[in-house]
């Protein structure tokens, strides 16, 4: 059994979608959800899914040991960031080398970096007059949104699209692609079945 921990700071719709995708599987599963926000809606989703969820402070994420204790308690093999706000600290990177992936709601390397989260990303994409946005799934390293890219795909933007409309298009791509890309990564299939890139 390959066990995944999901890190999420907000609503957690991706966390739920991933957990549902792997539900009833004997080879891969979501074993725990971890957040830096006690009031994040992801905890309610976790409760309904029957998945334990925990909150740690930024200081605890930075220092690492309490988070790692929990990850080890749930025998975590891979970490998936699904709308997680904080930079992943060195102790976590050291404990999970090449085993942390993130999804970003735009086409990196543009519109990434510190503070580029959720609707802020969509507003900047629209302000720049882009005709396309999309998703980027990438490995996590010590710099925000700069790890090796695993998969990208695009959606068209229309003149007059609102940030909410862009978020809807991007979320649809996330729900379709993120679980299967995670599956490919955790089973080591990314090089055997090359995934399309934008
Ligand atoms: C997702 O769109 C994800 O790509 C984005 O936050 C949203 C979380 O939605 N992540 C980032 O912006 C990371 N920089 P969710 O909580 O409903 O899954």
CSV table of C-alpha atoms and ligand atoms in Angstrom, one decimal:
chain,number,residue,atom,x,y,z
A,1,UNK,CA,0.0,0.0,0.0
A,2,UNK,CA,1.4,3.4,-1.0
A,3,UNK,CA,0.1,6.0,1.5
A,4,UNK,CA,-0.4,9.6,0.5
A,5,UNK,CA,-0.6,12.6,2.9
A,6,UNK,CA,-2.4,15.6,1.4
A,7,UNK,CA,-1.4,19.1,2.6
A,8,UNK,CA,-4.2,21.7,2.1
A,9,UNK,CA,-4.8,25.2,3.4
A,10,UNK,CA,-8.3,25.9,2.1
A,11,UNK,CA,-11.5,24.4,0.8
A,12,UNK,CA,-9.9,21.1,-0.1
A,13,UNK,CA,-11.9,20.3,-3.1
A,14,UNK,CA,-8.8,18.7,-4.7
A,15,UNK,CA,-8.0,16.8,-1.6
A,16,UNK,CA,-11.5,15.4,-1.6
A,17,UNK,CA,-11.3,14.5,-5.3
A,18,UNK,CA,-8.0,12.7,-4.9
A,19,UNK,CA,-9.3,10.8,-1.8
A,20,UNK,CA,-12.4,9.7,-3.7
A,21,UNK,CA,-10.3,8.6,-6.7
A,22,UNK,CA,-8.2,6.3,-4.5
A,23,UNK,CA,-11.1,5.2,-2.3
A,24,UNK,CA,-11.5,1.4,-2.3
A,25,UNK,CA,-8.1,0.9,-3.8
A,26,UNK,CA,-5.8,-1.6,-2.0
A,27,UNK,CA,-2.6,-0.4,-3.6
A,28,UNK,CA,-2.8,3.4,-3.1
A,29,UNK,CA,-4.7,5.5,-0.6
A,30,UNK,CA,-4.9,8.9,1.2
A,31,UNK,CA,-4.1,8.2,4.8
A,32,UNK,CA,-4.0,11.6,6.4
A,33,UNK,CA,-4.7,15.3,5.6
A,34,UNK,CA,-2.6,18.0,7.1
A,35,UNK,CA,-3.3,21.7,7.2
A,36,UNK,CA,-1.9,25.0,8.5
A,37,UNK,CA,-5.4,26.4,9.1
A,38,UNK,CA,-7.6,25.0,11.9
A,39,UNK,CA,-10.8,26.4,10.3
A,40,UNK,CA,-10.1,25.3,6.7
A,41,UNK,CA,-13.0,23.5,5.1
A,42,UNK,CA,-10.7,20.7,4.2
A,43,UNK,CA,-11.1,19.4,7.7
A,44,UNK,CA,-14.9,19.0,7.3
A,45,UNK,CA,-14.3,17.2,4.0
A,46,UNK,CA,-11.8,14.9,5.7
A,47,UNK,CA,-14.3,14.2,8.5
A,48,UNK,CA,-17.0,13.2,6.0
A,49,UNK,CA,-14.5,11.0,4.1
A,50,UNK,CA,-13.3,9.3,7.3
A,51,UNK,CA,-9.8,10.5,6.9
A,52,UNK,CA,-7.9,11.9,9.9
A,53,UNK,CA,-6.9,15.5,9.6
A,54,UNK,CA,-4.5,17.6,11.7
A,55,UNK,CA,-3.5,21.3,11.9
A,56,UNK,CA,0.1,22.5,12.6
A,57,UNK,CA,1.3,26.1,13.0
A,58,UNK,CA,3.7,27.7,10.5
A,59,UNK,CA,6.5,27.3,13.1
A,60,UNK,CA,5.7,23.6,13.4
A,61,UNK,CA,5.9,23.2,9.6
A,62,UNK,CA,9.1,25.0,9.5
A,63,UNK,CA,10.8,23.0,12.3
A,64,UNK,CA,9.3,19.8,10.9
A,65,UNK,CA,9.5,17.2,13.7
A,66,UNK,CA,5.8,17.3,14.8
A,67,UNK,CA,4.6,17.1,11.2
A,68,UNK,CA,7.1,14.3,10.4
A,69,UNK,CA,5.9,12.4,13.5
A,70,UNK,CA,2.4,12.5,12.2
A,71,UNK,CA,3.4,11.6,8.6
A,72,UNK,CA,5.4,8.6,10.0
A,73,UNK,CA,2.5,7.6,12.2
A,74,UNK,CA,0.4,7.2,9.1
A,75,UNK,CA,3.3,5.5,7.2
A,76,UNK,CA,3.3,8.3,4.6
A,77,UNK,CA,5.2,7.5,1.4
A,78,UNK,CA,4.3,10.6,-0.7
A,79,UNK,CA,3.1,14.1,0.1
A,80,UNK,CA,0.7,15.9,-2.2
A,81,UNK,CA,0.2,19.7,-1.9
A,82,UNK,CA,-3.4,20.6,-3.0
A,83,UNK,CA,-3.9,24.3,-2.3
A,84,UNK,CA,-1.2,24.5,0.4
A,85,UNK,CA,-0.1,28.0,1.3
A,86,UNK,CA,3.2,27.6,3.0
A,87,UNK,CA,6.7,26.9,1.6
A,88,UNK,CA,7.7,23.3,2.3
A,89,UNK,CA,10.6,23.4,4.9
A,90,UNK,CA,13.9,21.7,4.5
A,91,UNK,CA,13.3,19.0,7.1
A,92,UNK,CA,10.3,17.9,5.1
A,93,UNK,CA,12.1,18.1,1.8
A,94,UNK,CA,15.0,16.0,3.3
A,95,UNK,CA,12.6,13.4,4.7
A,96,UNK,CA,10.7,13.1,1.3
A,97,UNK,CA,13.2,13.7,-1.5
A,98,UNK,CA,11.5,13.6,-4.9
A,99,UNK,CA,8.3,12.5,-3.1
A,100,UNK,CA,6.5,15.8,-2.8
A,101,UNK,CA,4.3,17.1,-5.6
A,102,UNK,CA,2.3,20.3,-6.0
A,103,UNK,CA,-0.4,21.6,-8.2
A,104,UNK,CA,-0.3,25.2,-9.4
A,105,UNK,CA,-3.4,26.8,-11.0
A,106,UNK,CA,-1.5,28.4,-14.0
A,107,UNK,CA,1.2,27.6,-16.5
A,108,UNK,CA,4.5,27.9,-14.7
A,109,UNK,CA,7.0,29.4,-14.9
A,110,UNK,CA,4.7,32.3,-15.2
A,111,UNK,CA,2.4,33.4,-12.4
A,112,UNK,CA,4.2,31.5,-9.7
A,113,UNK,CA,6.1,32.3,-6.5
A,114,UNK,CA,5.4,33.5,-3.0
A,115,UNK,CA,1.9,34.7,-2.5
A,116,UNK,CA,0.6,33.4,-5.8
A,117,UNK,CA,-2.2,31.3,-4.6
A,118,UNK,CA,-5.8,30.6,-5.7
A,119,UNK,CA,-7.7,33.6,-7.1
A,120,UNK,CA,-4.7,35.9,-6.9
A,121,UNK,CA,-3.2,33.8,-9.7
A,122,UNK,CA,-6.3,34.0,-11.8
A,123,UNK,CA,-6.5,37.8,-11.4
A,124,UNK,CA,-2.9,38.3,-12.5
A,125,UNK,CA,-3.4,36.0,-15.5
A,126,UNK,CA,-6.5,38.0,-16.6
A,127,UNK,CA,-4.7,41.3,-15.9
A,128,UNK,CA,-1.9,40.3,-18.2
A,129,UNK,CA,-4.4,39.6,-21.1
A,130,UNK,CA,-3.5,35.9,-21.4
A,131,UNK,CA,-5.7,33.9,-23.8
A,132,UNK,CA,-4.9,30.6,-22.0
A,133,UNK,CA,-4.4,29.4,-18.5
A,134,UNK,CA,-4.1,25.9,-17.2
A,135,UNK,CA,-2.5,23.7,-14.5
A,136,UNK,CA,1.0,22.7,-13.7
A,137,UNK,CA,1.9,19.7,-11.6
A,138,UNK,CA,5.5,19.7,-10.4
A,139,UNK,CA,7.9,18.3,-7.9
A,140,UNK,CA,8.5,20.5,-4.9
A,141,UNK,CA,11.9,21.9,-4.1
A,142,UNK,CA,13.2,24.6,-1.7
A,143,UNK,CA,11.9,27.4,-4.0
A,144,UNK,CA,8.2,28.3,-4.6
A,145,UNK,CA,6.8,26.7,-7.8
A,146,UNK,CA,10.3,26.0,-9.3
A,147,UNK,CA,10.6,22.2,-9.1
A,148,UNK,CA,10.7,20.0,-12.1
A,149,UNK,CA,7.4,20.0,-14.1
A,150,UNK,CA,5.7,16.7,-14.4
A,151,UNK,CA,2.6,17.7,-16.4
A,152,UNK,CA,0.8,20.8,-17.8
A,153,UNK,CA,-2.4,21.3,-19.7
A,154,UNK,CA,-4.3,24.3,-20.8
A,155,UNK,CA,-7.7,25.9,-20.9
A,156,UNK,CA,-8.9,28.8,-23.2
A,157,UNK,CA,-9.9,32.1,-21.6
A,158,UNK,CA,-12.5,34.3,-23.1
A,159,UNK,CA,-12.6,38.1,-23.1
A,160,UNK,CA,-14.6,39.1,-20.0
A,161,UNK,CA,-13.9,36.0,-18.0
A,162,UNK,CA,-14.0,36.7,-14.3
A,163,UNK,CA,-11.4,35.2,-11.8
A,164,UNK,CA,-14.2,32.9,-10.6
A,165,UNK,CA,-14.8,31.7,-14.2
A,166,UNK,CA,-11.1,31.0,-14.7
A,167,UNK,CA,-11.0,29.2,-11.3
A,168,UNK,CA,-13.9,27.0,-12.5
A,169,UNK,CA,-12.0,26.1,-15.7
A,170,UNK,CA,-8.8,25.4,-13.8
A,171,UNK,CA,-10.5,23.4,-11.2
A,172,UNK,CA,-12.1,21.2,-13.9
A,173,UNK,CA,-8.6,20.5,-15.2
A,174,UNK,CA,-7.4,19.8,-11.7
A,175,UNK,CA,-10.1,17.3,-11.0
A,176,UNK,CA,-9.6,15.4,-14.3
A,177,UNK,CA,-5.8,15.2,-14.2
A,178,UNK,CA,-4.3,15.5,-10.7
A,179,UNK,CA,-5.4,12.1,-9.4
A,180,UNK,CA,-4.1,10.2,-12.4
A,181,UNK,CA,-0.8,12.1,-12.5
A,182,UNK,CA,-0.4,11.4,-8.8
A,183,UNK,CA,-1.1,7.7,-9.5
A,184,UNK,CA,1.6,7.8,-12.3
A,185,UNK,CA,4.1,9.5,-10.0
A,186,UNK,CA,3.7,7.3,-6.9
A,187,UNK,CA,3.8,4.1,-9.0
A,188,UNK,CA,6.9,5.3,-10.9
A,189,UNK,CA,5.1,5.3,-14.2
A,190,UNK,CA,5.8,8.9,-15.3
A,191,UNK,CA,8.7,7.9,-17.6
A,192,UNK,CA,6.9,4.7,-18.8
A,193,UNK,CA,3.8,6.6,-19.8
A,194,UNK,CA,4.9,10.1,-20.8
A,195,UNK,CA,2.2,12.5,-19.9
A,196,UNK,CA,1.3,15.3,-22.4
A,197,UNK,CA,2.7,18.7,-21.9
A,198,UNK,CA,1.3,22.0,-22.9
B,1,LIG,C1,-6.3,24.9,-6.4
B,1,LIG,O1,-6.8,25.6,-7.6
B,1,LIG,C2,-4.8,24.8,-6.5
B,1,LIG,O2,-4.3,24.7,-7.7
B,1,LIG,C3,-4.4,26.1,-5.9
B,1,LIG,O3,-5.3,26.4,-4.8
B,1,LIG,C4,-6.5,25.8,-5.2
B,1,LIG,C5,-7.1,25.0,-4.0
B,1,LIG,O4,-8.4,24.7,-4.2
B,1,LIG,N1,-3.0,26.1,-5.4
B,1,LIG,C6,-2.2,27.2,-5.4
B,1,LIG,O5,-2.6,28.3,-5.7
B,1,LIG,C7,-0.8,26.9,-5.0
B,1,LIG,N2,0.1,28.0,-5.2
B,1,LIG,P1,-9.0,23.5,-3.3
B,1,LIG,O6,-8.7,23.9,-1.8
B,1,LIG,O7,-10.5,23.6,-3.6
B,1,LIG,O8,-8.4,22.2,-3.7
